[in-house]
mmCIF file of C-alpha atoms in Angstrom:
data_model
loop_
_atom_site.group_PDB
_atom_site.id
_atom_site.type_symbol
_atom_site.label_atom_id
_atom_site.label_comp_id
_atom_site.label_asym_id
_atom_site.label_seq_id
_atom_site.Cartn_x
_atom_site.Cartn_y
_atom_site.Cartn_z
ATOM 1 C CA MET A 1 -20.886 -43.724 45.223
ATOM 2 C CA GLY A 2 -19.136 -42.150 48.111
ATOM 3 C CA PRO A 3 -16.544 -43.844 50.269
ATOM 4 C CA SER A 4 -18.925 -43.866 53.256
ATOM 5 C CA ASP A 5 -21.557 -46.159 51.716
ATOM 6 C CA ALA A 6 -19.101 -48.671 50.223
ATOM 7 C CA VAL A 7 -18.834 -52.069 51.876
ATOM 8 C CA TRP A 8 -16.020 -54.609 51.555
ATOM 9 C CA VAL A 9 -17.437 -57.936 50.359
ATOM 10 C CA PRO A 10 -15.126 -60.802 51.370
ATOM 11 C CA GLY A 11 -16.385 -63.405 48.899
ATOM 12 C CA ILE A 12 -15.613 -61.337 45.801
ATOM 13 C CA GLU A 13 -12.832 -59.220 47.339
ATOM 14 C CA ARG A 14 -14.266 -55.887 46.184
ATOM 15 C CA MET A 15 -15.846 -52.749 47.552
ATOM 16 C CA LEU A 16 -19.537 -52.429 46.664
ATOM 17 C CA SER A 17 -22.032 -49.694 47.352
ATOM 18 C CA GLY A 18 -25.144 -50.314 49.407
ATOM 19 C CA HIS A 19 -27.241 -49.903 46.264
ATOM 20 C CA ALA A 20 -25.245 -52.592 44.430
ATOM 21 C CA LEU A 21 -25.538 -54.932 47.420
ATOM 22 C CA ALA A 22 -29.310 -54.398 47.456
ATOM 23 C CA ARG A 23 -29.494 -55.249 43.752
ATOM 24 C CA TYR A 24 -27.383 -58.390 44.195
ATOM 25 C CA GLY A 25 -29.544 -59.367 47.136
ATOM 26 C CA SER A 26 -32.729 -58.971 45.120
ATOM 27 C CA VAL A 27 -31.258 -61.071 42.289
ATOM 28 C CA LEU A 28 -30.285 -63.796 44.778
ATOM 29 C CA ALA A 29 -33.734 -63.644 46.385
ATOM 30 C CA GLY A 30 -35.368 -63.977 42.968
ATOM 31 C CA ALA A 31 -33.163 -66.938 42.080
ATOM 32 C CA ALA A 32 -33.929 -68.635 45.399
ATOM 33 C CA LEU A 33 -37.643 -68.009 44.916
ATOM 34 C CA SER A 34 -37.518 -69.425 41.386
ATOM 35 C CA LEU A 35 -35.708 -72.518 42.620
ATOM 36 C CA ALA A 36 -38.252 -72.939 45.402
ATOM 37 C CA CYS A 37 -41.101 -72.632 42.886
ATOM 38 C CA VAL A 38 -39.608 -75.271 40.588
ATOM 39 C CA ALA A 39 -38.917 -77.575 43.540
ATOM 40 C CA SER A 40 -42.457 -77.185 44.864
ATOM 41 C CA VAL A 41 -43.980 -77.868 41.441
ATOM 42 C CA LEU A 42 -41.857 -81.002 41.103
ATOM 43 C CA TYR A 43 -42.714 -82.071 44.640
ATOM 44 C CA THR A 44 -46.462 -81.560 44.358
ATOM 45 C CA SER A 45 -47.066 -82.785 40.837
ATOM 46 C CA GLY A 46 -44.304 -85.273 40.080
ATOM 47 C CA PHE A 47 -41.908 -85.428 37.189
ATOM 48 C CA GLU A 48 -44.229 -87.237 34.765
ATOM 49 C CA SER A 49 -46.863 -84.536 35.232
ATOM 50 C CA LEU A 50 -44.289 -81.840 34.584
ATOM 51 C CA VAL A 51 -43.199 -83.522 31.348
ATOM 52 C CA TRP A 52 -46.848 -83.899 30.333
ATOM 53 C CA GLY A 53 -47.363 -80.188 31.045
ATOM 54 C CA LEU A 54 -44.331 -79.230 28.942
ATOM 55 C CA GLY A 55 -45.811 -81.205 26.054
ATOM 56 C CA ARG A 56 -49.170 -79.466 26.509
ATOM 57 C CA LEU A 57 -47.459 -76.053 26.537
ATOM 58 C CA GLY A 58 -46.094 -76.703 23.057
ATOM 59 C CA VAL A 59 -42.487 -77.503 23.896
ATOM 60 C CA PRO A 60 -41.073 -79.538 20.976
ATOM 61 C CA ARG A 61 -41.589 -83.276 21.390
ATOM 62 C CA VAL A 62 -37.910 -84.037 20.943
ATOM 63 C CA LEU A 63 -36.969 -81.695 23.790
ATOM 64 C CA VAL A 64 -39.667 -83.147 26.058
ATOM 65 C CA ALA A 65 -38.429 -86.672 25.300
ATOM 66 C CA LEU A 66 -34.803 -85.678 25.966
ATOM 67 C CA VAL A 67 -35.675 -84.081 29.298
ATOM 68 C CA PHE A 68 -37.760 -87.092 30.317
ATOM 69 C CA LEU A 69 -35.122 -89.660 29.379
ATOM 70 C CA SER A 70 -32.261 -87.611 30.845
ATOM 71 C CA VAL A 71 -33.890 -87.364 34.237
ATOM 72 C CA ARG A 72 -35.054 -90.982 34.044
ATOM 73 C CA TYR A 73 -31.461 -92.209 33.508
ATOM 74 C CA LEU A 74 -29.858 -89.803 35.978
ATOM 75 C CA ASP A 75 -30.029 -92.478 38.693
ATOM 76 C CA VAL A 76 -28.252 -94.949 36.412
ATOM 77 C CA LEU A 77 -25.481 -92.424 35.768
ATOM 78 C CA THR A 78 -25.198 -91.645 39.479
ATOM 79 C CA ASP A 79 -24.866 -95.334 40.313
ATOM 80 C CA GLU A 80 -22.167 -95.749 37.666
ATOM 81 C CA ALA A 81 -20.227 -92.773 39.074
ATOM 82 C CA ARG A 82 -20.583 -94.189 42.580
ATOM 83 C CA ARG A 83 -19.125 -97.524 41.430
ATOM 84 C CA MET A 84 -16.200 -95.742 39.788
ATOM 85 C CA VAL A 85 -15.444 -93.741 42.954
ATOM 86 C CA ARG A 86 -15.621 -96.917 45.047
ATOM 87 C CA ALA A 87 -13.177 -98.618 42.664
ATOM 88 C CA ARG A 88 -10.819 -95.638 42.844
ATOM 89 C CA ASP A 89 -10.950 -95.615 46.631
ATOM 90 C CA SER A 90 -10.226 -99.348 46.800
ATOM 91 C CA ARG A 91 -7.053 -98.817 44.737
ATOM 92 C CA GLY A 92 -5.956 -95.938 46.979
ATOM 93 C CA ARG A 93 -5.828 -92.227 46.370
ATOM 94 C CA PRO A 94 -2.763 -90.578 44.865
ATOM 95 C CA PRO A 95 -0.986 -88.293 47.359
ATOM 96 C CA ARG A 96 -0.519 -85.310 45.021
ATOM 97 C CA VAL A 97 -3.253 -82.981 43.831
ATOM 98 C CA ALA A 98 -2.061 -83.147 40.221
ATOM 99 C CA ALA A 99 -2.242 -86.941 40.245
ATOM 100 C CA ARG A 100 -5.723 -86.832 41.808
ATOM 101 C CA ALA A 101 -6.833 -84.358 39.122
ATOM 102 C CA ARG A 102 -5.495 -86.664 36.415
ATOM 103 C CA VAL A 103 -7.399 -89.613 37.926
ATOM 104 C CA ALA A 104 -10.574 -87.518 38.219
ATOM 105 C CA GLY A 105 -10.253 -86.461 34.583
ATOM 106 C CA ALA A 106 -9.845 -90.055 33.499
ATOM 107 C CA MET A 107 -12.909 -91.010 35.563
ATOM 108 C CA VAL A 108 -15.022 -88.267 33.969
ATOM 109 C CA GLY A 109 -13.885 -89.328 30.502
ATOM 110 C CA SER A 110 -14.616 -92.957 31.230
ATOM 111 C CA LEU A 111 -18.033 -92.060 32.651
ATOM 112 C CA PHE A 112 -18.799 -90.045 29.515
ATOM 113 C CA ILE A 113 -17.827 -92.946 27.251
ATOM 114 C CA ARG A 114 -19.802 -95.460 29.319
ATOM 115 C CA SER A 115 -22.904 -93.253 29.379
ATOM 116 C CA THR A 116 -22.661 -92.629 25.621
ATOM 117 C CA GLU A 117 -22.405 -96.349 24.933
ATOM 118 C CA ARG A 118 -25.335 -97.039 27.264
ATOM 119 C CA ALA A 119 -27.394 -94.332 25.530
ATOM 120 C CA GLU A 120 -26.696 -95.971 22.167
ATOM 121 C CA ARG A 121 -27.770 -99.360 23.504
ATOM 122 C CA VAL A 122 -30.937 -97.872 25.011
ATOM 123 C CA GLY A 123 -31.686 -96.059 21.751
ATOM 124 C CA HIS A 124 -31.321 -99.255 19.736
ATOM 125 C CA ALA A 125 -33.502 -101.150 22.190
ATOM 126 C CA MET A 126 -36.187 -98.449 22.046
ATOM 127 C CA SER A 127 -36.124 -98.465 18.242
ATOM 128 C CA ALA A 128 -36.422 -102.248 18.219
ATOM 129 C CA ARG A 129 -39.504 -101.942 20.414
ATOM 130 C CA GLY A 130 -41.152 -99.416 18.093
ATOM 131 C CA TYR A 131 -40.355 -96.101 19.793
ATOM 132 C CA THR A 132 -41.362 -93.259 17.448
ATOM 133 C CA GLY A 133 -40.331 -90.253 19.530
ATOM 134 C CA ASP A 134 -43.716 -89.744 21.167
ATOM 135 C CA LEU A 135 -43.867 -90.354 24.896
ATOM 136 C CA PRO A 136 -47.020 -92.238 25.799
ATOM 137 C CA LEU A 137 -47.745 -90.432 29.051
ATOM 138 C CA VAL A 138 -51.249 -90.892 30.401
ATOM 139 C CA ARG A 139 -52.452 -87.999 32.511
ATOM 140 C CA ARG A 140 -55.801 -87.162 33.950
ATOM 141 C CA SER A 141 -56.981 -83.619 33.326
ATOM 142 C CA SER A 142 -58.212 -82.742 36.817
ATOM 143 C CA LEU A 143 -56.523 -79.995 38.793
ATOM 144 C CA ALA A 144 -55.873 -80.873 42.427
ATOM 145 C CA ALA A 145 -56.613 -78.395 45.192
ATOM 146 C CA ALA A 146 -53.018 -78.738 46.462
ATOM 147 C CA HIS A 147 -51.697 -77.484 43.106
ATOM 148 C CA VAL A 148 -53.964 -74.427 43.242
ATOM 149 C CA ALA A 149 -52.910 -73.713 46.831
ATOM 150 C CA TRP A 150 -49.196 -73.950 46.012
ATOM 151 C CA ALA A 151 -49.584 -71.777 42.917
ATOM 152 C CA THR A 152 -51.521 -69.139 44.842
ATOM 153 C CA ALA A 153 -49.011 -69.102 47.698
ATOM 154 C CA PHE A 154 -46.007 -68.722 45.422
ATOM 155 C CA CYS A 155 -47.678 -66.034 43.342
ATOM 156 C CA ALA A 156 -48.357 -64.113 46.543
ATOM 157 C CA ILE A 157 -44.758 -64.558 47.714
ATOM 158 C CA SER A 158 -43.444 -63.507 44.291
ATOM 159 C CA VAL A 159 -45.519 -60.326 44.350
ATOM 160 C CA ALA A 160 -44.405 -59.577 47.918
ATOM 161 C CA VAL A 161 -40.716 -60.054 47.073
ATOM 162 C CA THR A 162 -41.063 -57.932 43.931
ATOM 163 C CA TRP A 163 -42.614 -55.033 45.811
ATOM 164 C CA MET A 164 -40.031 -55.088 48.614
#
């Protein structure tokens, strides 16, 4: 690497060669493409279909159930965090950063304890209703044309990005 092809990168405060920047760019492009693929699969097929597909691919049942229940209760956790922030704001914010960090830490700890207690209550309720660890997801086996179109488009984009 000669001094002429090095570029100062402000975000990381280092000099990088053009080759290193190209590699970082390709990694970022691959990550963005992967995120877009996952988002499009979730958008076109829905979360229940994705969980059903994970089960059909042979992912352990416990992991499939954990993913399903975690995403299912994410809204509940978000609402609880929103209520805690509203309560903090109604009491007033501390003026110093250290005091705000202490309050934020206490809020995270309290949210963790509340979510753990709620998970225990949900687990007991599921056991009382006969939950055995198997998710009873009903799914039809037909493949929609929109799914094939999205898969084909993203495969084509992936190949194009790889060859660039």
